[in-house]
């Protein structure tokens, strides 16, 4: 459990203790006692604060996890860009055929597009988006290994599989958040 999760748990405990104290104060009053109605309203307000906070905890946690996923997206996007830069250098120096542009161009465009879209993406589906960009980065790495001669050209079939898988992961994410989910 991270510090933020511990802070949320501590706040829930504090609100619960406050509610227990207010209930105890209410139990100490007679039914006809002056101020009982106000105390009852205070108990209701404390209950509402507790329920509202508990309702927000999953969304707050998901928002924190999204920040981690976003970092993964940006790092994987950068890794794909570096791999494609290495590929371009190998082609520019004549160490690899320009035919390798066929898998490299869609891969770099896909990686760039997914990474750029992360800024506007909703909180929900962040894990799938991160996985999609990691798959694209692995695909870019596959292209580099083929260009460098570490694998045969037949391994480029994995590029098509990787790009289709990444597209499927990305397409399965929602394009908007449910009400109440914050960025």
mmCIF file of C-alpha atoms in Angstrom:
data_model
loop_
_atom_site.group_PDB
_atom_site.id
_atom_site.type_symbol
_atom_site.label_atom_id
_atom_site.label_comp_id
_atom_site.label_asym_id
_atom_site.label_seq_id
_atom_site.Cartn_x
_atom_site.Cartn_y
_atom_site.Cartn_z
ATOM 1 C CA UNK A 1 0.000 0.000 0.000
ATOM 2 C CA UNK A 2 1.444 3.350 -1.053
ATOM 3 C CA UNK A 3 1.466 6.539 0.957
ATOM 4 C CA UNK A 4 -1.562 7.907 -0.843
ATOM 5 C CA UNK A 5 -3.524 4.699 -0.161
ATOM 6 C CA UNK A 6 -2.490 4.861 3.492
ATOM 7 C CA UNK A 7 -3.609 8.495 3.642
ATOM 8 C CA UNK A 8 -6.989 7.524 2.181
ATOM 9 C CA UNK A 9 -7.339 4.685 4.712
ATOM 10 C CA UNK A 10 -6.397 7.055 7.542
ATOM 11 C CA UNK A 11 -9.004 9.562 6.386
ATOM 12 C CA UNK A 12 -11.663 6.820 6.291
ATOM 13 C CA UNK A 13 -10.720 5.793 9.847
ATOM 14 C CA UNK A 14 -10.864 9.434 10.990
ATOM 15 C CA UNK A 15 -14.304 9.932 9.443
ATOM 16 C CA UNK A 16 -15.512 6.656 10.984
ATOM 17 C CA UNK A 17 -14.260 7.715 14.427
ATOM 18 C CA UNK A 18 -15.952 11.099 14.033
ATOM 19 C CA UNK A 19 -19.189 9.352 13.117
ATOM 20 C CA UNK A 20 -18.900 6.986 16.091
ATOM 21 C CA UNK A 21 -18.333 9.945 18.423
ATOM 22 C CA UNK A 22 -21.357 11.780 17.015
ATOM 23 C CA UNK A 23 -23.484 8.619 17.378
ATOM 24 C CA UNK A 24 -22.372 8.299 20.993
ATOM 25 C CA UNK A 25 -23.338 11.937 21.596
ATOM 26 C CA UNK A 26 -26.715 11.277 19.973
ATOM 27 C CA UNK A 27 -27.275 8.122 22.054
ATOM 28 C CA UNK A 28 -26.670 10.177 25.197
ATOM 29 C CA UNK A 29 -29.594 12.481 24.436
ATOM 30 C CA UNK A 30 -33.228 11.771 25.327
ATOM 31 C CA UNK A 31 -35.695 11.605 22.467
ATOM 32 C CA UNK A 32 -37.304 14.856 23.566
ATOM 33 C CA UNK A 33 -34.056 16.634 24.474
ATOM 34 C CA UNK A 34 -33.505 20.079 22.955
ATOM 35 C CA UNK A 35 -30.776 19.928 20.337
ATOM 36 C CA UNK A 36 -31.448 16.286 19.427
ATOM 37 C CA UNK A 37 -32.701 17.262 15.963
ATOM 38 C CA UNK A 38 -29.535 19.305 15.322
ATOM 39 C CA UNK A 39 -27.383 16.420 16.588
ATOM 40 C CA UNK A 40 -29.237 14.033 14.292
ATOM 41 C CA UNK A 41 -28.550 16.336 11.326
ATOM 42 C CA UNK A 42 -24.885 16.440 12.349
ATOM 43 C CA UNK A 43 -24.789 12.620 12.358
ATOM 44 C CA UNK A 44 -26.409 12.547 8.913
ATOM 45 C CA UNK A 45 -23.885 15.077 7.566
ATOM 46 C CA UNK A 46 -20.959 13.072 8.979
ATOM 47 C CA UNK A 47 -22.398 9.889 7.464
ATOM 48 C CA UNK A 48 -22.694 11.604 4.100
ATOM 49 C CA UNK A 49 -19.072 12.846 4.303
ATOM 50 C CA UNK A 50 -17.875 9.309 5.064
ATOM 51 C CA UNK A 51 -19.898 7.743 2.259
ATOM 52 C CA UNK A 52 -18.811 10.396 -0.235
ATOM 53 C CA UNK A 53 -15.149 9.922 0.653
ATOM 54 C CA UNK A 54 -15.402 6.124 0.475
ATOM 55 C CA UNK A 55 -17.078 6.503 -2.923
ATOM 56 C CA UNK A 56 -14.134 8.611 -4.159
ATOM 57 C CA UNK A 57 -11.374 6.259 -2.934
ATOM 58 C CA UNK A 58 -11.450 3.847 -5.925
ATOM 59 C CA UNK A 59 -11.435 6.738 -8.411
ATOM 60 C CA UNK A 60 -8.594 8.461 -6.570
ATOM 61 C CA UNK A 61 -6.582 5.223 -6.624
ATOM 62 C CA UNK A 62 -7.312 4.657 -10.305
ATOM 63 C CA UNK A 63 -6.178 8.201 -11.079
ATOM 64 C CA UNK A 64 -2.888 7.589 -9.278
ATOM 65 C CA UNK A 65 -2.389 4.319 -11.184
ATOM 66 C CA UNK A 66 -3.124 6.139 -14.432
ATOM 67 C CA UNK A 67 -0.168 8.432 -13.800
ATOM 68 C CA UNK A 68 2.060 5.350 -13.615
ATOM 69 C CA UNK A 69 0.546 3.959 -16.816
ATOM 70 C CA UNK A 70 1.086 7.306 -18.532
ATOM 71 C CA UNK A 71 4.746 7.229 -17.566
ATOM 72 C CA UNK A 72 4.977 3.721 -19.040
ATOM 73 C CA UNK A 73 3.346 4.961 -22.248
ATOM 74 C CA UNK A 74 5.819 7.822 -22.603
ATOM 75 C CA UNK A 75 8.848 5.632 -21.844
ATOM 76 C CA UNK A 76 7.686 2.905 -24.246
ATOM 77 C CA UNK A 77 6.952 5.529 -26.893
ATOM 78 C CA UNK A 78 10.450 6.938 -26.435
ATOM 79 C CA UNK A 79 11.933 3.435 -26.653
ATOM 80 C CA UNK A 80 10.066 2.845 -29.917
ATOM 81 C CA UNK A 81 11.316 6.186 -31.235
ATOM 82 C CA UNK A 82 14.906 5.288 -30.350
ATOM 83 C CA UNK A 83 14.538 1.888 -32.012
ATOM 84 C CA UNK A 84 13.171 3.499 -35.141
ATOM 85 C CA UNK A 85 15.981 6.074 -35.085
ATOM 86 C CA UNK A 86 18.524 3.248 -34.928
ATOM 87 C CA UNK A 87 16.716 1.576 -37.844
ATOM 88 C CA UNK A 88 16.814 4.802 -39.841
ATOM 89 C CA UNK A 89 20.517 5.209 -39.151
ATOM 90 C CA UNK A 90 21.211 1.643 -40.285
ATOM 91 C CA UNK A 91 19.276 2.293 -43.488
ATOM 92 C CA UNK A 92 20.875 5.706 -44.061
ATOM 93 C CA UNK A 93 24.375 4.267 -43.718
ATOM 94 C CA UNK A 94 23.598 1.523 -46.211
ATOM 95 C CA UNK A 95 23.828 -1.302 -43.683
ATOM 96 C CA UNK A 96 20.202 -2.211 -44.270
ATOM 97 C CA UNK A 97 17.843 -2.125 -47.217
ATOM 98 C CA UNK A 98 15.337 0.679 -47.582
ATOM 99 C CA UNK A 99 12.697 -2.064 -47.862
ATOM 100 C CA UNK A 100 12.742 -2.131 -44.075
ATOM 101 C CA UNK A 101 10.883 1.175 -44.225
ATOM 102 C CA UNK A 102 7.767 -0.875 -44.972
ATOM 103 C CA UNK A 103 7.452 -2.155 -41.372
ATOM 104 C CA UNK A 104 9.309 0.769 -39.802
ATOM 105 C CA UNK A 105 7.088 3.620 -41.019
ATOM 106 C CA UNK A 106 3.762 2.215 -39.724
ATOM 107 C CA UNK A 107 5.445 1.256 -36.463
ATOM 108 C CA UNK A 108 6.874 4.710 -35.843
ATOM 109 C CA UNK A 109 3.588 6.372 -36.833
ATOM 110 C CA UNK A 110 1.624 4.065 -34.572
ATOM 111 C CA UNK A 111 4.005 4.577 -31.647
ATOM 112 C CA UNK A 112 3.952 8.331 -32.119
ATOM 113 C CA UNK A 113 0.192 8.465 -32.452
ATOM 114 C CA UNK A 114 -0.459 6.348 -29.377
ATOM 115 C CA UNK A 115 2.042 8.288 -27.305
ATOM 116 C CA UNK A 116 0.624 11.639 -28.404
ATOM 117 C CA UNK A 117 -2.944 10.495 -27.723
ATOM 118 C CA UNK A 118 -2.114 9.593 -24.124
ATOM 119 C CA UNK A 119 -2.317 13.232 -23.076
ATOM 120 C CA UNK A 120 -6.016 13.418 -23.986
ATOM 121 C CA UNK A 121 -6.922 9.854 -23.066
ATOM 122 C CA UNK A 122 -9.410 9.146 -20.275
ATOM 123 C CA UNK A 123 -8.419 7.616 -16.959
ATOM 124 C CA UNK A 124 -10.270 4.393 -17.669
ATOM 125 C CA UNK A 125 -8.430 1.905 -19.840
ATOM 126 C CA UNK A 126 -5.000 3.233 -18.901
ATOM 127 C CA UNK A 127 -3.576 -0.257 -18.383
ATOM 128 C CA UNK A 128 -4.611 -1.398 -21.856
ATOM 129 C CA UNK A 129 -3.182 1.751 -23.451
ATOM 130 C CA UNK A 130 0.121 1.212 -21.660
ATOM 131 C CA UNK A 131 0.171 -2.414 -22.803
ATOM 132 C CA UNK A 132 -0.538 -1.330 -26.394
ATOM 133 C CA UNK A 133 2.416 1.062 -26.480
ATOM 134 C CA UNK A 134 4.692 -1.525 -24.841
ATOM 135 C CA UNK A 135 3.715 -3.973 -27.610
ATOM 136 C CA UNK A 136 4.519 -1.326 -30.239
ATOM 137 C CA UNK A 137 7.883 -0.685 -28.570
ATOM 138 C CA UNK A 138 8.610 -4.431 -28.631
ATOM 139 C CA UNK A 139 7.628 -4.448 -32.288
ATOM 140 C CA UNK A 140 10.062 -1.612 -32.951
ATOM 141 C CA UNK A 141 12.748 -3.597 -31.152
ATOM 142 C CA UNK A 142 11.940 -6.583 -33.341
ATOM 143 C CA UNK A 143 12.456 -4.468 -36.446
ATOM 144 C CA UNK A 144 15.876 -3.339 -35.177
ATOM 145 C CA UNK A 145 16.946 -6.913 -34.454
ATOM 146 C CA UNK A 146 15.933 -7.976 -37.964
ATOM 147 C CA UNK A 147 17.676 -4.989 -39.560
ATOM 148 C CA UNK A 148 20.795 -5.664 -37.501
ATOM 149 C CA UNK A 149 20.805 -9.234 -38.812
ATOM 150 C CA UNK A 150 20.133 -10.924 -35.482
ATOM 151 C CA UNK A 151 16.903 -12.471 -36.771
ATOM 152 C CA UNK A 152 15.773 -13.513 -40.229
ATOM 153 C CA UNK A 153 13.390 -11.399 -42.268
ATOM 154 C CA UNK A 154 10.646 -13.890 -41.478
ATOM 155 C CA UNK A 155 10.559 -12.450 -37.962
ATOM 156 C CA UNK A 156 8.998 -9.325 -39.469
ATOM 157 C CA UNK A 157 5.709 -11.235 -39.495
ATOM 158 C CA UNK A 158 5.765 -10.520 -35.784
ATOM 159 C CA UNK A 159 5.569 -6.821 -36.624
ATOM 160 C CA UNK A 160 2.188 -7.272 -38.234
ATOM 161 C CA UNK A 161 0.999 -9.394 -35.311
ATOM 162 C CA UNK A 162 2.325 -6.838 -32.821
ATOM 163 C CA UNK A 163 0.719 -3.865 -34.540
ATOM 164 C CA UNK A 164 -2.624 -5.670 -34.826
ATOM 165 C CA UNK A 165 -2.435 -6.673 -31.136
ATOM 166 C CA UNK A 166 -1.542 -3.128 -30.085
ATOM 167 C CA UNK A 167 -4.383 -1.733 -32.188
ATOM 168 C CA UNK A 168 -6.792 -4.181 -30.587
ATOM 169 C CA UNK A 169 -5.647 -3.250 -27.099
ATOM 170 C CA UNK A 170 -5.942 0.447 -27.828
ATOM 171 C CA UNK A 171 -9.322 0.096 -29.540
ATOM 172 C CA UNK A 172 -10.755 -1.782 -26.559
ATOM 173 C CA UNK A 173 -10.190 1.184 -24.248
ATOM 174 C CA UNK A 174 -13.043 3.597 -23.580
ATOM 175 C CA UNK A 175 -12.872 6.967 -25.287
ATOM 176 C CA UNK A 176 -14.347 8.785 -22.277
ATOM 177 C CA UNK A 177 -14.560 8.386 -18.516
ATOM 178 C CA UNK A 178 -17.601 7.568 -16.479
ATOM 179 C CA UNK A 179 -19.028 10.490 -14.580
ATOM 180 C CA UNK A 180 -16.952 11.402 -11.569
ATOM 181 C CA UNK A 181 -13.640 9.955 -12.731
ATOM 182 C CA UNK A 182 -11.023 12.668 -12.653
ATOM 183 C CA UNK A 183 -7.745 13.019 -14.498
#
